[in-house]
């Protein structure tokens, strides 16, 4: 199959880019795809920690672009899944240590060996962002149901469009259905109304994410995790499968659905 | 196309309905007045601009051209279009739009951080999201939701107008006036609306076309 470079980005920090990259990458690898995860958050690397691969780092992305080592030497193979690799960020350099041009060459080199190249983008709209999107075919925009996160996501979608990436898709992360139902949180329709891009999926707020992040085992490996299940479904959508969306499924009981059918509830 | 000068009850009337831009109007006016020489010296003139309504600034420019030829503009209200003098209150507000030569047409939504600055009118075929800005010398028309900041008549025209399919701006400015959406609970009005200055205040009204 034709390989795809997907950048995971958000504008605002701490909304779940790294969590999303780790989980989608792992889920795609669990489906038998060949996947490489690229951490472009130079200076604040942590995709390796979330993946539980920190202790195996020898070379990093800056070493690769500066030809201090071969690309193959820097790639860390995930012991749990065949075909899953990580190229870690450098911790002791800053974002200008890599240029967009170098990033483009790097992703192009990876295309021949992998089905999916997932790029974990740093927060912000400066050089780190420009590096991360340089080689991408498409973007996955992560936002939480908060006004400030949606505002930043909107800015990012505009910048992506200006860079020629016109088919960005949205993941809404950390949705708390109880709060949405009470009207205390932005609901999905409001967010999509503003961003007007396709929804790729909704990931609920889930404690398992925190636990699994600390353990270095992405939540998609845990069958009891609701967020993990959501990420597995999103991964299937990425491969082109038509997986229906249920969003507020846990609280959406029969009576609610029946009312909705009769258009009594909104 | 040429402006037509004719005499009506001893007064001079210049028909400029065929002019497409304000610049053309001025050119025509200059040319025509030169051709009549000083025959009308000291007289009054009425001007028919058809659908094009002039802003105060533009009226001043017309007046100064006329003065140079020793003529007076009869009065401001002689420059309104025929349709408007029919003393009909239900006329579309778009027929009273102050006239600007240039219109910038944008066929996409404006997202946060994007900013449009234009001398004349701005028409958006899309939404204007929170964090986006439009600064226009003339009128602003949005064929989607306005949620960002807009400034119409930004170079001092209080007659400029803002209209949107859904009008929920973070802040709205017309000429020297500023309003913002009320704090707290958002009241969603599900119809196209229009903002303009009336009695020194920004007024929002339902758009009737
Ligand atoms: N669905 C979720 N449920 C609960 N906690 C979550 C969820 N998603 C992310 N988090 C937590 O939010 C925090 C930030 O997540 P993450 O590091 O993935 O964000 P980021 O966008 O990569 O941040 P940065 O901008 O700093 O790179 C982490 O502590 C993570 O465990
Ligand atoms: Mg991160």
PDB file of C-alpha atoms in Angstrom, chain B residues 10-14 29 33 40-47 59-76 78-79:
ATOM      1  CA  UNK B  10     -34.687  75.539 -14.780  1.00  0.00           C
ATOM      2  CA  UNK B  11     -32.347  73.352 -12.768  1.00  0.00           C
ATOM      3  CA  UNK B  12     -29.548  71.179 -13.948  1.00  0.00           C
ATOM      4  CA  UNK B  13     -29.845  67.437 -13.436  1.00  0.00           C
ATOM      5  CA  UNK B  14     -27.025  65.042 -14.043  1.00  0.00           C
ATOM      6  CA  UNK B  29     -18.808  64.761 -13.810  1.00  0.00           C
ATOM      7  CA  UNK B  33     -19.051  70.085 -16.531  1.00  0.00           C
ATOM      8  CA  UNK B  40     -24.995  77.387 -15.557  1.00  0.00           C
ATOM      9  CA  UNK B  41     -22.678  79.388 -13.340  1.00  0.00           C
ATOM     10  CA  UNK B  42     -24.084  79.846  -9.839  1.00  0.00           C
ATOM     11  CA  UNK B  43     -26.888  77.383 -10.454  1.00  0.00           C
ATOM     12  CA  UNK B  44     -27.919  74.337  -8.477  1.00  0.00           C
ATOM     13  CA  UNK B  45     -27.500  70.767  -9.584  1.00  0.00           C
ATOM     14  CA  UNK B  46     -29.206  67.559  -8.679  1.00  0.00           C
ATOM     15  CA  UNK B  47     -27.571  64.236  -9.277  1.00  0.00           C
ATOM     16  CA  UNK B  59     -20.752  63.607  -1.284  1.00  0.00           C
ATOM     17  CA  UNK B  60     -18.125  66.086  -0.165  1.00  0.00           C
ATOM     18  CA  UNK B  61     -15.951  65.119  -3.094  1.00  0.00           C
ATOM     19  CA  UNK B  62     -18.847  65.648  -5.510  1.00  0.00           C
ATOM     20  CA  UNK B  63     -19.593  68.996  -3.912  1.00  0.00           C
ATOM     21  CA  UNK B  64     -15.995  70.109  -4.318  1.00  0.00           C
ATOM     22  CA  UNK B  65     -15.992  69.176  -8.005  1.00  0.00           C
ATOM     23  CA  UNK B  66     -19.201  71.151  -8.487  1.00  0.00           C
ATOM     24  CA  UNK B  67     -17.805  74.143  -6.599  1.00  0.00           C
ATOM     25  CA  UNK B  68     -14.814  74.233  -8.903  1.00  0.00           C
ATOM     26  CA  UNK B  69     -17.255  74.821 -11.748  1.00  0.00           C
ATOM     27  CA  UNK B  70     -19.198  77.427  -9.791  1.00  0.00           C
ATOM     28  CA  UNK B  71     -22.109  75.149  -9.072  1.00  0.00           C
ATOM     29  CA  UNK B  72     -23.915  74.054  -5.936  1.00  0.00           C
ATOM     30  CA  UNK B  73     -25.228  70.687  -5.003  1.00  0.00           C
ATOM     31  CA  UNK B  74     -28.930  71.174  -4.467  1.00  0.00           C
ATOM     32  CA  UNK B  75     -29.027  69.120  -1.323  1.00  0.00           C
ATOM     33  CA  UNK B  76     -27.813  65.817  -0.039  1.00  0.00           C
ATOM     34  CA  UNK B  78     -31.097  64.825  -4.182  1.00  0.00           C
ATOM     35  CA  UNK B  79     -28.387  62.254  -4.509  1.00  0.00           C
TER      36      UNK B  79
END
